[in-house]
Amino acid sequence: HTDEALRNELEKHLAGLHRQNYITTWHDRRIGAGEELHGQISDHLDSADIILLLVSSDFLSSDYCYDIEMKRAMERHERSDAHVIPVILRPCDWKFAPFGKLMAVPQDGKPVVKFTMLDDGFVEVVQVVRQVVESQGSLQPRVATTLEKSITVSPDQRAPRSSNLRIKKEFTDRERHRFLTET
């Protein structure tokens, strides 16, 4: 829960996929009073198609996240029952972990908080989630989880794409640095 603010920002960025009926979101703060915490999280992990691991030092130090949730996610990934995507939120030594063999996002495992604007990091994450959802287009709607949130894939309800799309200019770190120096 230390990374709750970052999780909330990611959820905002996932809203576009939600509005297009690609996904729905869920997180453990929606568990009601009197409901079993472990049971709800387990149910969502067991029914997920996509599992986003929100990686930080707090994630790695949490016995519950690391020893229970992450291990179950990796077991499902190895059986090809779910697609696990490590999302590196903050700098930490994550490459030794069982999910260290997986391609992490943002690109090259750069932590989201290291981007000049957090939005740039979260956009990379959303683009990868969109690619995975689209690659699973033949699947029936299911839930995909982030250990605190779940995503229901509904490929048959996708909105048509706009015909007035622009190509976004991507700036290199060198260009960003030069701009900051000049201004």
PDB file of C-alpha atoms in Angstrom:
ATOM      1  CA  HIS A   1       0.000   0.000   0.000  1.00  0.00           C
ATOM      2  CA  THR A   2       3.027   2.274   0.160  1.00  0.00           C
ATOM      3  CA  ASP A   3       2.800   2.518  -3.635  1.00  0.00           C
ATOM      4  CA  GLU A   4      -0.927   3.256  -3.592  1.00  0.00           C
ATOM      5  CA  ALA A   5      -0.502   6.725  -5.143  1.00  0.00           C
ATOM      6  CA  LEU A   6       1.428   5.220  -8.068  1.00  0.00           C
ATOM      7  CA  ARG A   7      -1.158   2.451  -8.421  1.00  0.00           C
ATOM      8  CA  ASN A   8      -3.894   5.114  -8.554  1.00  0.00           C
ATOM      9  CA  GLU A   9      -2.003   6.967 -11.301  1.00  0.00           C
ATOM     10  CA  LEU A  10      -1.645   3.741 -13.275  1.00  0.00           C
ATOM     11  CA  GLU A  11      -5.373   3.130 -12.874  1.00  0.00           C
ATOM     12  CA  LYS A  12      -6.068   6.577 -14.363  1.00  0.00           C
ATOM     13  CA  HIS A  13      -3.921   5.708 -17.363  1.00  0.00           C
ATOM     14  CA  LEU A  14      -5.735   2.385 -17.758  1.00  0.00           C
ATOM     15  CA  ALA A  15      -9.037   4.296 -17.934  1.00  0.00           C
ATOM     16  CA  GLY A  16      -8.789   4.546 -21.738  1.00  0.00           C
ATOM     17  CA  LEU A  17      -8.740   0.760 -22.008  1.00  0.00           C
ATOM     18  CA  HIS A  18     -11.631   0.635 -19.554  1.00  0.00           C
ATOM     19  CA  ARG A  19     -13.707   3.136 -21.575  1.00  0.00           C
ATOM     20  CA  GLN A  20     -13.133   1.053 -24.697  1.00  0.00           C
ATOM     21  CA  ASN A  21     -14.454  -1.980 -22.786  1.00  0.00           C
ATOM     22  CA  TYR A  22     -11.092  -3.760 -23.055  1.00  0.00           C
ATOM     23  CA  ILE A  23     -10.753  -4.030 -19.269  1.00  0.00           C
ATOM     24  CA  THR A  24     -12.340  -3.379 -15.900  1.00  0.00           C
ATOM     25  CA  THR A  25     -10.270  -2.612 -12.792  1.00  0.00           C
ATOM     26  CA  TRP A  26     -10.334  -3.881  -9.235  1.00  0.00           C
ATOM     27  CA  HIS A  27      -8.049  -3.414  -6.239  1.00  0.00           C
ATOM     28  CA  ASP A  28      -8.007  -4.673  -2.678  1.00  0.00           C
ATOM     29  CA  ARG A  29      -9.355  -1.400  -1.295  1.00  0.00           C
ATOM     30  CA  ARG A  30     -12.701  -2.478  -2.764  1.00  0.00           C
ATOM     31  CA  ILE A  31     -12.906  -5.459  -0.463  1.00  0.00           C
ATOM     32  CA  GLY A  32     -15.856  -4.789   1.827  1.00  0.00           C
ATOM     33  CA  ALA A  33     -16.001  -4.934   5.603  1.00  0.00           C
ATOM     34  CA  GLY A  34     -16.329  -8.493   6.819  1.00  0.00           C
ATOM     35  CA  GLU A  35     -15.085 -10.008   3.544  1.00  0.00           C
ATOM     36  CA  GLU A  36     -12.045 -12.258   3.642  1.00  0.00           C
ATOM     37  CA  LEU A  37      -9.010 -10.357   2.326  1.00  0.00           C
ATOM     38  CA  HIS A  38      -6.925 -13.405   1.366  1.00  0.00           C
ATOM     39  CA  GLY A  39      -9.872 -15.151  -0.292  1.00  0.00           C
ATOM     40  CA  GLN A  40     -10.763 -12.149  -2.478  1.00  0.00           C
ATOM     41  CA  ILE A  41      -7.177 -11.610  -3.614  1.00  0.00           C
ATOM     42  CA  SER A  42      -6.713 -15.338  -4.275  1.00  0.00           C
ATOM     43  CA  ASP A  43      -9.898 -15.475  -6.347  1.00  0.00           C
ATOM     44  CA  HIS A  44      -8.724 -12.593  -8.513  1.00  0.00           C
ATOM     45  CA  LEU A  45      -5.222 -14.032  -8.918  1.00  0.00           C
ATOM     46  CA  ASP A  46      -6.634 -17.423  -9.879  1.00  0.00           C
ATOM     47  CA  SER A  47      -8.974 -16.024 -12.520  1.00  0.00           C
ATOM     48  CA  ALA A  48      -6.578 -13.479 -14.050  1.00  0.00           C
ATOM     49  CA  ASP A  49      -5.385 -13.518 -17.656  1.00  0.00           C
ATOM     50  CA  ILE A  50      -2.897 -10.693 -17.123  1.00  0.00           C
ATOM     51  CA  ILE A  51      -1.068 -10.050 -13.854  1.00  0.00           C
ATOM     52  CA  LEU A  52       0.819  -6.797 -13.376  1.00  0.00           C
ATOM     53  CA  LEU A  53       3.452  -6.960 -10.648  1.00  0.00           C
ATOM     54  CA  LEU A  54       3.868  -3.404  -9.305  1.00  0.00           C
ATOM     55  CA  VAL A  55       7.530  -3.702  -8.331  1.00  0.00           C
ATOM     56  CA  SER A  56       9.255  -1.542  -5.730  1.00  0.00           C
ATOM     57  CA  SER A  57      11.385  -2.172  -2.656  1.00  0.00           C
ATOM     58  CA  ASP A  58       8.162  -2.325  -0.635  1.00  0.00           C
ATOM     59  CA  PHE A  59       6.798  -5.029  -2.954  1.00  0.00           C
ATOM     60  CA  LEU A  60      10.020  -7.034  -2.598  1.00  0.00           C
ATOM     61  CA  SER A  61      10.046  -6.668   1.194  1.00  0.00           C
ATOM     62  CA  SER A  62       6.390  -7.669   1.634  1.00  0.00           C
ATOM     63  CA  ASP A  63       6.212 -11.336   2.636  1.00  0.00           C
ATOM     64  CA  TYR A  64       2.603 -11.547   1.424  1.00  0.00           C
ATOM     65  CA  CYS A  65       3.248  -9.934  -1.977  1.00  0.00           C
ATOM     66  CA  TYR A  66       6.478 -11.804  -2.622  1.00  0.00           C
ATOM     67  CA  ASP A  67       5.926 -15.224  -1.029  1.00  0.00           C
ATOM     68  CA  ILE A  68       2.237 -15.710  -1.768  1.00  0.00           C
ATOM     69  CA  GLU A  69       0.940 -13.460  -4.540  1.00  0.00           C
ATOM     70  CA  MET A  70       4.027 -13.297  -6.750  1.00  0.00           C
ATOM     71  CA  LYS A  71       4.751 -17.017  -6.444  1.00  0.00           C
ATOM     72  CA  ARG A  72       1.172 -17.909  -7.419  1.00  0.00           C
ATOM     73  CA  ALA A  73       1.349 -15.475 -10.343  1.00  0.00           C
ATOM     74  CA  MET A  74       4.615 -17.002 -11.576  1.00  0.00           C
ATOM     75  CA  GLU A  75       3.211 -20.546 -11.256  1.00  0.00           C
ATOM     76  CA  ARG A  76       0.256 -19.538 -13.437  1.00  0.00           C
ATOM     77  CA  HIS A  77       2.617 -17.809 -15.888  1.00  0.00           C
ATOM     78  CA  GLU A  78       4.812 -20.909 -16.198  1.00  0.00           C
ATOM     79  CA  ARG A  79       1.715 -23.033 -16.929  1.00  0.00           C
ATOM     80  CA  SER A  80       0.653 -20.405 -19.534  1.00  0.00           C
ATOM     81  CA  ASP A  81      -2.545 -19.775 -17.560  1.00  0.00           C
ATOM     82  CA  ALA A  82      -1.750 -16.064 -17.167  1.00  0.00           C
ATOM     83  CA  HIS A  83       0.532 -13.420 -18.623  1.00  0.00           C
ATOM     84  CA  VAL A  84       2.742 -11.778 -15.939  1.00  0.00           C
ATOM     85  CA  ILE A  85       4.117  -8.296 -16.598  1.00  0.00           C
ATOM     86  CA  PRO A  86       6.538  -6.759 -14.063  1.00  0.00           C
ATOM     87  CA  VAL A  87       5.944  -2.990 -13.848  1.00  0.00           C
ATOM     88  CA  ILE A  88       8.964  -1.325 -12.253  1.00  0.00           C
ATOM     89  CA  LEU A  89       7.600   1.565 -10.190  1.00  0.00           C
ATOM     90  CA  ARG A  90      10.640   2.584  -8.146  1.00  0.00           C
ATOM     91  CA  PRO A  91      14.345   1.689  -8.276  1.00  0.00           C
ATOM     92  CA  CYS A  92      15.096  -1.593  -6.521  1.00  0.00           C
ATOM     93  CA  ASP A  93      17.162  -4.738  -6.995  1.00  0.00           C
ATOM     94  CA  TRP A  94      14.462  -6.796  -8.744  1.00  0.00           C
ATOM     95  CA  LYS A  95      16.444  -8.724 -11.362  1.00  0.00           C
ATOM     96  CA  PHE A  96      17.288 -11.537  -8.925  1.00  0.00           C
ATOM     97  CA  ALA A  97      13.587 -12.268  -8.290  1.00  0.00           C
ATOM     98  CA  PRO A  98      11.763 -15.135 -10.037  1.00  0.00           C
ATOM     99  CA  PHE A  99      10.098 -12.590 -12.354  1.00  0.00           C
ATOM    100  CA  GLY A 100      13.523 -11.105 -13.224  1.00  0.00           C
ATOM    101  CA  LYS A 101      13.660 -13.377 -16.265  1.00  0.00           C
ATOM    102  CA  LEU A 102      10.588 -11.660 -17.727  1.00  0.00           C
ATOM    103  CA  MET A 103      10.634  -8.532 -19.881  1.00  0.00           C
ATOM    104  CA  ALA A 104       9.705  -5.680 -17.554  1.00  0.00           C
ATOM    105  CA  VAL A 105       8.039  -2.385 -18.353  1.00  0.00           C
ATOM    106  CA  PRO A 106       8.741   0.449 -18.830  1.00  0.00           C
ATOM    107  CA  GLN A 107      11.331  -0.406 -21.469  1.00  0.00           C
ATOM    108  CA  ASP A 108      14.618  -1.800 -20.138  1.00  0.00           C
ATOM    109  CA  GLY A 109      13.150  -1.910 -16.619  1.00  0.00           C
ATOM    110  CA  LYS A 110      13.487   1.848 -16.161  1.00  0.00           C
ATOM    111  CA  PRO A 111      11.503   2.751 -13.030  1.00  0.00           C
ATOM    112  CA  VAL A 112       8.397   4.846 -13.663  1.00  0.00           C
ATOM    113  CA  VAL A 113       9.540   7.441 -11.111  1.00  0.00           C
ATOM    114  CA  LYS A 114      12.756   8.019 -13.109  1.00  0.00           C
ATOM    115  CA  PHE A 115      10.813   9.500 -16.026  1.00  0.00           C
ATOM    116  CA  THR A 116      10.802  13.291 -16.203  1.00  0.00           C
ATOM    117  CA  MET A 117       7.027  12.979 -16.271  1.00  0.00           C
ATOM    118  CA  LEU A 118       5.406   9.934 -14.644  1.00  0.00           C
ATOM    119  CA  ASP A 119       2.844   9.956 -17.438  1.00  0.00           C
ATOM    120  CA  ASP A 120       5.519   8.874 -19.938  1.00  0.00           C
ATOM    121  CA  GLY A 121       6.292   5.757 -17.912  1.00  0.00           C
ATOM    122  CA  PHE A 122       2.647   4.889 -17.369  1.00  0.00           C
ATOM    123  CA  VAL A 123       1.864   5.320 -21.073  1.00  0.00           C
ATOM    124  CA  GLU A 124       4.493   2.665 -21.858  1.00  0.00           C
ATOM    125  CA  VAL A 125       2.824   0.330 -19.367  1.00  0.00           C
ATOM    126  CA  VAL A 126      -0.633   0.895 -20.848  1.00  0.00           C
ATOM    127  CA  GLN A 127       0.661   0.314 -24.385  1.00  0.00           C
ATOM    128  CA  VAL A 128       2.078  -3.063 -23.328  1.00  0.00           C
ATOM    129  CA  VAL A 129      -1.181  -4.019 -21.574  1.00  0.00           C
ATOM    130  CA  ARG A 130      -3.082  -3.047 -24.746  1.00  0.00           C
ATOM    131  CA  GLN A 131      -0.767  -5.245 -26.861  1.00  0.00           C
ATOM    132  CA  VAL A 132      -1.294  -8.205 -24.548  1.00  0.00           C
ATOM    133  CA  VAL A 133      -5.073  -7.714 -24.506  1.00  0.00           C
ATOM    134  CA  GLU A 134      -5.126  -7.510 -28.301  1.00  0.00           C
ATOM    135  CA  SER A 135      -2.929 -10.611 -28.630  1.00  0.00           C
ATOM    136  CA  GLN A 136      -5.456 -12.502 -26.497  1.00  0.00           C
ATOM    137  CA  GLY A 137      -8.356 -11.287 -28.649  1.00  0.00           C
ATOM    138  CA  SER A 138      -9.843 -14.759 -29.013  1.00  0.00           C
ATOM    139  CA  LEU A 139     -10.168 -15.213 -25.256  1.00  0.00           C
ATOM    140  CA  GLN A 140     -13.471 -14.969 -23.456  1.00  0.00           C
ATOM    141  CA  PRO A 141     -13.753 -12.000 -21.047  1.00  0.00           C
ATOM    142  CA  ARG A 142     -11.696 -12.726 -17.958  1.00  0.00           C
ATOM    143  CA  VAL A 143     -10.007 -10.947 -15.086  1.00  0.00           C
ATOM    144  CA  ALA A 144      -6.376  -9.814 -15.059  1.00  0.00           C
ATOM    145  CA  THR A 145      -4.833  -8.721 -11.771  1.00  0.00           C
ATOM    146  CA  THR A 146      -2.132  -6.370 -10.496  1.00  0.00           C
ATOM    147  CA  LEU A 147      -1.985  -7.889  -7.018  1.00  0.00           C
ATOM    148  CA  GLU A 148      -4.218  -4.973  -6.077  1.00  0.00           C
ATOM    149  CA  LYS A 149      -6.299  -4.585  -9.197  1.00  0.00           C
ATOM    150  CA  SER A 150      -7.866  -6.704 -11.882  1.00  0.00           C
ATOM    151  CA  ILE A 151      -8.571  -6.205 -15.525  1.00  0.00           C
ATOM    152  CA  THR A 152     -11.373  -7.922 -17.415  1.00  0.00           C
ATOM    153  CA  VAL A 153     -10.581  -8.457 -21.060  1.00  0.00           C
ATOM    154  CA  SER A 154     -13.522  -7.924 -23.417  1.00  0.00           C
ATOM    155  CA  PRO A 155     -12.090  -8.018 -26.956  1.00  0.00           C
ATOM    156  CA  ASP A 156     -15.490  -8.356 -28.630  1.00  0.00           C
ATOM    157  CA  GLN A 157     -16.620  -4.955 -27.270  1.00  0.00           C
ATOM    158  CA  ARG A 158     -13.760  -2.848 -28.646  1.00  0.00           C
ATOM    159  CA  ALA A 159     -14.580   0.617 -29.938  1.00  0.00           C
ATOM    160  CA  PRO A 160     -13.585   1.425 -33.524  1.00  0.00           C
ATOM    161  CA  ARG A 161     -10.340   3.352 -33.932  1.00  0.00           C
ATOM    162  CA  SER A 162     -10.395   6.988 -34.912  1.00  0.00           C
ATOM    163  CA  SER A 163      -9.286   7.824 -38.424  1.00  0.00           C
ATOM    164  CA  ASN A 164      -7.560  11.043 -37.350  1.00  0.00           C
ATOM    165  CA  LEU A 165      -4.671   9.528 -35.392  1.00  0.00           C
ATOM    166  CA  ARG A 166      -1.379  11.403 -35.196  1.00  0.00           C
ATOM    167  CA  ILE A 167       2.082   9.958 -34.754  1.00  0.00           C
ATOM    168  CA  LYS A 168       3.499  11.008 -31.408  1.00  0.00           C
ATOM    169  CA  LYS A 169       7.049  12.418 -31.392  1.00  0.00           C
ATOM    170  CA  GLU A 170       9.281  10.504 -29.006  1.00  0.00           C
ATOM    171  CA  PHE A 171      12.167  12.529 -27.594  1.00  0.00           C
ATOM    172  CA  THR A 172      15.453  10.937 -26.587  1.00  0.00           C
ATOM    173  CA  ASP A 173      17.006  11.547 -23.181  1.00  0.00           C
ATOM    174  CA  ARG A 174      19.652  13.658 -24.910  1.00  0.00           C
ATOM    175  CA  GLU A 175      16.964  15.863 -26.536  1.00  0.00           C
ATOM    176  CA  ARG A 176      15.152  16.249 -23.214  1.00  0.00           C
ATOM    177  CA  HIS A 177      18.409  17.162 -21.462  1.00  0.00           C
ATOM    178  CA  ARG A 178      19.292  19.704 -24.151  1.00  0.00           C
ATOM    179  CA  PHE A 179      15.822  21.261 -23.884  1.00  0.00           C
ATOM    180  CA  LEU A 180      16.090  21.512 -20.089  1.00  0.00           C
ATOM    181  CA  THR A 181      19.577  23.003 -20.320  1.00  0.00           C
ATOM    182  CA  GLU A 182      18.518  25.575 -22.912  1.00  0.00           C
ATOM    183  CA  THR A 183      15.438  26.643 -20.996  1.00  0.00           C
TER     184      THR A 183
END
